[in-house]
Amino acid sequence: MKVFILGATGFLGLPAAEAFVRAGHIVYGSTRSESSAARKLAPVEIIPVVCDPHTDEGRAKWGKVAAKCDVVIDCLTATGPNDAVTTFKSFVSHLDRPRGSPKPTYIYTSGLWINARGMGGLDEWTDERQPTSTYNEAVQWRPLVEGPILESDKVYGIVIRAGVVYGKDGSLFGPYIFEPALAASKTSDKIFETVVENDSRVATIHTDDCADLYLRVAERAQICGGQIFLASNPATERLTDILDAAVRVSGCKGYKDKGASNAWDKAWVSTALIKPSLGYALTGWVPRKMSLVDGMDIYWAAWFANKELQK
Ligand SMILES: *[C@@H]1O[C@H](CO)[C@@H](O)[C@H](O)[C@H]1NC(C)=O
């Protein structure tokens, strides 16, 4: 297959692009920067398309390449619906396939905070067969993007709702936990501040396991089209266990709660009691990485090494 990854140097996009390369596909990846294209994409056989994907000029550039591809994956970061909706519409508008051609596949990366329902027991337990919830205000816009993609008759539309991603460059664990822990480790009190919710359980996923799910659903789009997949480990991790592990690896003495200051912070500490099952049922997908807590030494070192590389 020919595959186009939007946001190919990102924490989800790069491992996904590499997984498609390893599986023998031809992979194009967008990046805004010439130097990222040269350092991160070209060396691992991802064909760079340098553009800002959210400008008219950028859309014309990537749209032309993507229109020739069989799979397009939106791995761009988004805090609202507009860019992602425009991105999808723009891709469809570039399609120019002869009648009777196979439909391309479009995979949108969403998040599973739209499933989170809070702290309780079985009433709050959820998976991809369950409807979305109104619990996390920050992500109430997600269905505005997911709906048109899932319902489109122009593509096999697939949604992957990723859990809180760890591994490699650390994703959100960088700014929320690792950065403040590293900074505090150099102070005298060695206590870092972060957003804490003692009972919170986090649905986590390693970026390489998420990449494997992208690959599996893309290769089976004919049966996965129109479906939502949750990408998270079979068991959630306790936020306070994650924080304790970060205390240990950073050499800190502890942490304290700085309080949630916006809806994203609240989502960050929200509990999503989730055990995905559709990825396994339709594609045999099973996450294989160590949990964040179990592998914390490796994940902390990888985050630190990536941070040094960015300098
Ligand atoms: C959270 O747990 C810590 C440590 O056990 C405790 O000091 C703190 O009061 C708890 N916070 C809340 C809001 O319950």
XYZ file of N, CA and C in Angstrom, residues 100-210:
333
model
N -15.091 3.000 -9.845
C -14.839 1.581 -9.629
C -13.527 1.292 -8.923
N -12.711 2.354 -8.675
C -11.442 2.129 -7.968
C -11.721 1.790 -6.519
N -10.804 1.042 -5.877
C -10.967 0.781 -4.444
C -10.995 2.102 -3.665
N -11.770 2.125 -2.582
C -11.822 3.325 -1.743
C -10.542 3.422 -0.925
N -10.038 4.645 -0.713
C -8.904 4.786 0.200
C -9.378 4.703 1.660
N -8.427 4.578 2.545
C -8.713 4.494 3.973
C -8.270 5.784 4.648
N -9.085 6.304 5.559
C -8.705 7.515 6.300
C -8.822 7.209 7.782
N -7.704 7.348 8.473
C -7.702 7.052 9.915
C -7.492 8.344 10.689
N -8.413 8.631 11.573
C -8.311 9.826 12.406
C -7.903 9.424 13.824
N -6.903 10.141 14.346
C -6.443 9.868 15.707
C -7.217 10.715 16.696
N -8.064 10.064 17.459
C -8.850 10.750 18.476
C -8.296 10.329 19.843
N -9.031 10.633 20.902
C -8.539 10.283 22.229
C -9.640 9.630 23.054
N -9.240 8.782 23.998
C -10.287 8.060 24.730
C -10.808 8.791 25.962
N -10.347 10.047 26.176
C -10.957 10.846 27.252
C -12.445 11.083 26.979
N -12.851 10.943 25.724
C -14.263 11.107 25.382
C -15.092 9.909 25.888
N -14.406 8.863 26.321
C -15.101 7.729 26.937
C -15.108 7.798 28.469
N -14.216 8.605 29.046
C -14.037 8.591 30.508
C -15.301 9.008 31.238
N -15.571 8.327 32.316
C -16.800 8.619 33.053
C -16.599 8.823 34.543
N -15.355 8.896 34.987
C -15.154 9.175 36.408
C -14.825 7.956 37.219
N -14.777 8.166 38.512
C -14.046 7.306 39.424
C -14.694 5.984 39.793
N -15.999 5.872 39.608
C -16.718 4.800 40.292
C -16.375 3.396 39.863
N -17.321 2.509 39.968
C -17.072 1.100 39.695
C -17.588 0.701 38.333
N -18.322 -0.384 38.300
C -18.733 -0.966 37.032
C -19.606 -0.042 36.191
N -20.334 0.855 36.853
C -21.168 1.795 36.098
C -20.337 2.669 35.173
N -19.107 2.942 35.601
C -18.265 3.828 34.801
C -17.366 3.067 33.835
N -17.362 1.758 33.935
C -16.519 0.955 33.040
C -16.996 1.125 31.599
N -16.055 1.216 30.676
C -16.439 1.515 29.300
C -15.476 0.859 28.303
N -15.929 0.663 27.090
C -15.034 0.236 26.002
C -15.577 0.772 24.686
N -15.053 0.276 23.562
C -15.450 0.892 22.291
C -16.875 0.558 21.882
N -17.522 -0.386 22.573
C -18.926 -0.678 22.258
C -19.861 0.277 22.993
N -19.289 1.100 23.901
C -20.085 2.004 24.727
C -20.140 3.405 24.102
N -21.225 4.148 24.348
C -21.297 5.512 23.814
C -20.307 6.457 24.507
N -20.100 7.626 23.894
C -19.209 8.619 24.501
C -19.857 9.194 25.759
N -19.055 9.915 26.541
C -19.574 10.504 27.773
C -19.383 12.019 27.750
N -20.048 12.699 28.655
C -19.911 14.158 28.731
C -18.976 14.552 29.864
N -18.248 13.582 30.421
C -17.454 13.811 31.629
C -16.319 14.815 31.416
N -15.584 14.684 30.306
C -14.437 15.562 30.054
C -14.794 16.679 29.081
N -14.941 17.874 29.639
C -15.351 19.030 28.851
C -14.365 19.325 27.703
N -13.079 19.114 27.967
C -12.038 19.503 26.995
C -12.169 18.780 25.658
N -12.827 17.632 25.647
C -12.824 16.829 24.415
C -14.223 16.615 23.836
N -15.177 17.441 24.265
C -16.552 17.259 23.780
C -16.688 17.472 22.278
N -15.678 18.106 21.667
C -15.708 18.350 20.224
C -15.310 17.127 19.398
N -14.729 16.124 20.008
C -14.184 14.997 19.229
C -15.196 14.369 18.255
N -16.433 14.109 18.698
C -17.391 13.483 17.769
C -17.685 14.333 16.522
N -17.469 15.655 16.605
C -17.684 16.508 15.424
C -16.705 16.139 14.311
N -15.553 15.628 14.701
C -14.582 15.185 13.706
C -14.816 13.717 13.350
N -15.021 12.902 14.376
C -15.149 11.460 14.155
C -16.348 11.120 13.260
N -17.482 11.783 13.528
C -18.736 11.438 12.840
C -18.627 11.467 11.327
N -18.254 12.622 10.741
C -18.188 12.700 9.279
C -17.209 11.706 8.666
N -16.143 11.377 9.379
C -15.157 10.431 8.843
C -15.730 9.009 8.867
N -16.364 8.649 9.999
C -16.937 7.299 10.119
C -18.080 7.085 9.133
N -18.813 8.185 8.850
C -20.008 8.052 8.013
C -19.742 8.284 6.529
N -18.545 8.730 6.193
C -18.257 9.067 4.795
C -18.367 7.852 3.872
N -18.921 8.060 2.666
C -18.940 6.945 1.711
C -17.773 7.041 0.718
N -16.910 8.040 0.912
C -15.754 8.220 0.016
C -14.527 7.440 0.490
N -14.521 7.092 1.768
C -13.349 6.411 2.342
C -13.812 5.299 3.276
N -12.870 4.374 3.576
C -13.054 3.534 4.757
C -12.599 4.392 5.936
N -13.536 4.960 6.654
C -13.185 5.852 7.758
C -13.009 5.062 9.045
N -11.886 5.280 9.710
C -11.588 4.560 10.946
C -11.122 5.575 11.994
N -11.564 5.384 13.226
C -11.129 6.256 14.321
C -10.353 5.434 15.333
N -9.161 5.918 15.678
C -8.412 5.304 16.780
C -8.397 6.293 17.934
N -9.027 5.915 19.036
C -9.005 6.766 20.233
C -7.858 6.294 21.113
N -6.764 7.061 21.051
C -5.560 6.664 21.777
C -5.695 6.993 23.256
N -5.151 6.124 24.076
C -5.048 6.395 25.506
C -3.944 7.405 25.750
N -3.546 7.572 26.988
C -2.463 8.496 27.294
C -1.162 7.797 26.895
N -0.480 8.412 25.910
C 0.635 7.735 25.246
C 1.938 7.905 26.021
N 2.701 6.819 26.150
C 4.028 6.903 26.775
C 5.069 6.253 25.868
N 6.330 6.356 26.282
C 7.439 5.797 25.502
C 8.077 6.850 24.621
N 9.316 6.558 24.168
C 10.068 7.443 23.266
C 10.168 8.868 23.839
N 9.524 9.863 23.196
C 9.724 11.229 23.689
C 8.769 11.604 24.824
N 8.019 10.645 25.325
C 7.279 10.868 26.561
C 5.887 11.445 26.409
N 5.607 12.069 25.239
C 4.291 12.650 25.025
C 3.909 13.578 26.178
N 2.665 13.530 26.645
C 2.215 14.458 27.692
C 2.861 14.192 29.047
N 3.412 12.987 29.234
C 4.094 12.743 30.504
C 5.311 13.657 30.637
N 5.871 14.119 29.507
C 6.974 15.078 29.541
C 6.582 16.340 30.292
N 5.689 17.156 29.697
C 5.339 18.411 30.373
C 4.642 18.234 31.723
N 3.804 17.215 31.874
C 3.045 17.096 33.128
C 3.880 16.530 34.285
N 4.788 15.593 33.997
C 5.472 14.917 35.110
C 7.000 14.973 34.993
N 7.568 14.555 33.832
C 9.027 14.415 33.760
C 9.749 15.761 33.866
N 9.250 16.770 33.136
C 9.892 18.103 33.187
C 9.934 18.653 34.605
N 8.756 18.742 35.285
C 8.814 19.278 36.646
C 9.653 18.418 37.600
N 9.660 17.098 37.392
C 10.454 16.230 38.267
C 11.947 16.489 38.060
N 12.339 16.632 36.780
C 13.758 16.894 36.506
C 14.186 18.231 37.115
N 13.317 19.256 36.933
C 13.644 20.582 37.480
C 13.751 20.523 39.000
N 12.787 19.833 39.643
C 12.780 19.785 41.116
C 13.955 18.974 41.656
N 14.434 18.000 40.870
C 15.542 17.165 41.350
C 16.808 17.991 41.561
N 16.835 19.196 40.947
C 18.021 20.050 41.081
C 17.844 21.113 42.163
N 16.694 21.089 42.848
C 16.452 22.068 43.909
C 16.714 21.412 45.264
N 16.646 22.213 46.338
C 16.960 21.640 47.653
C 15.795 20.815 48.211
N 14.547 21.225 47.951
C 13.463 20.425 48.582
C 13.088 19.187 47.755
N 13.423 19.187 46.456
C 13.193 18.014 45.602
C 11.743 17.528 45.597
N 10.828 18.483 45.643
C 9.399 18.147 45.558
C 8.874 18.775 44.268
N 8.314 17.981 43.371
C 7.803 18.601 42.143
C 6.297 18.792 42.193
N 5.857 19.813 41.453
C 4.429 20.136 41.422
C 3.812 19.611 40.138
N 2.660 18.994 40.284
C 1.956 18.484 39.114
C 0.474 18.396 39.468
N -0.343 18.016 38.498
C -1.766 17.888 38.791
C -2.009 16.483 39.342
N -2.608 16.402 40.526
C -2.782 15.102 41.181
C -4.256 14.859 41.494
N -4.659 13.619 41.318
C -5.985 13.183 41.758
C -5.726 11.788 42.320
N -5.825 11.651 43.640
C -5.327 10.429 44.284
C -5.933 9.137 43.745
N -7.179 9.164 43.380
C -7.842 7.921 42.980
C -7.833 7.684 41.475
N -7.207 8.605 40.733
C -7.296 8.522 39.281
C -6.589 7.280 38.725
N -7.238 6.636 37.756
C -6.634 5.511 37.035
C -6.532 5.893 35.565
N -5.330 5.764 35.002
C -5.045 6.273 33.672
C -4.989 5.117 32.672
N -5.698 5.280 31.553
C -5.640 4.283 30.473
C -4.461 4.650 29.581
N -3.362 3.907 29.696
C -2.119 4.245 29.008
C -1.892 3.330 27.802
N -1.030 3.805 26.880
C -0.644 2.962 25.737
C 0.752 3.381 25.278
N 1.603 2.415 24.985
C 2.926 2.745 24.439
C 2.768 3.128 22.970
N 3.548 4.114 22.542
C 3.412 4.616 21.181
C 3.674 3.518 20.124
N 4.548 2.554 20.423
C 4.797 1.462 19.462
C 3.596 0.510 19.359
N 2.901 0.293 20.461
C 1.703 -0.548 20.409
C 0.587 0.149 19.636
N 0.511 1.464 19.811
C -0.477 2.237 19.065
C -0.154 2.141 17.563
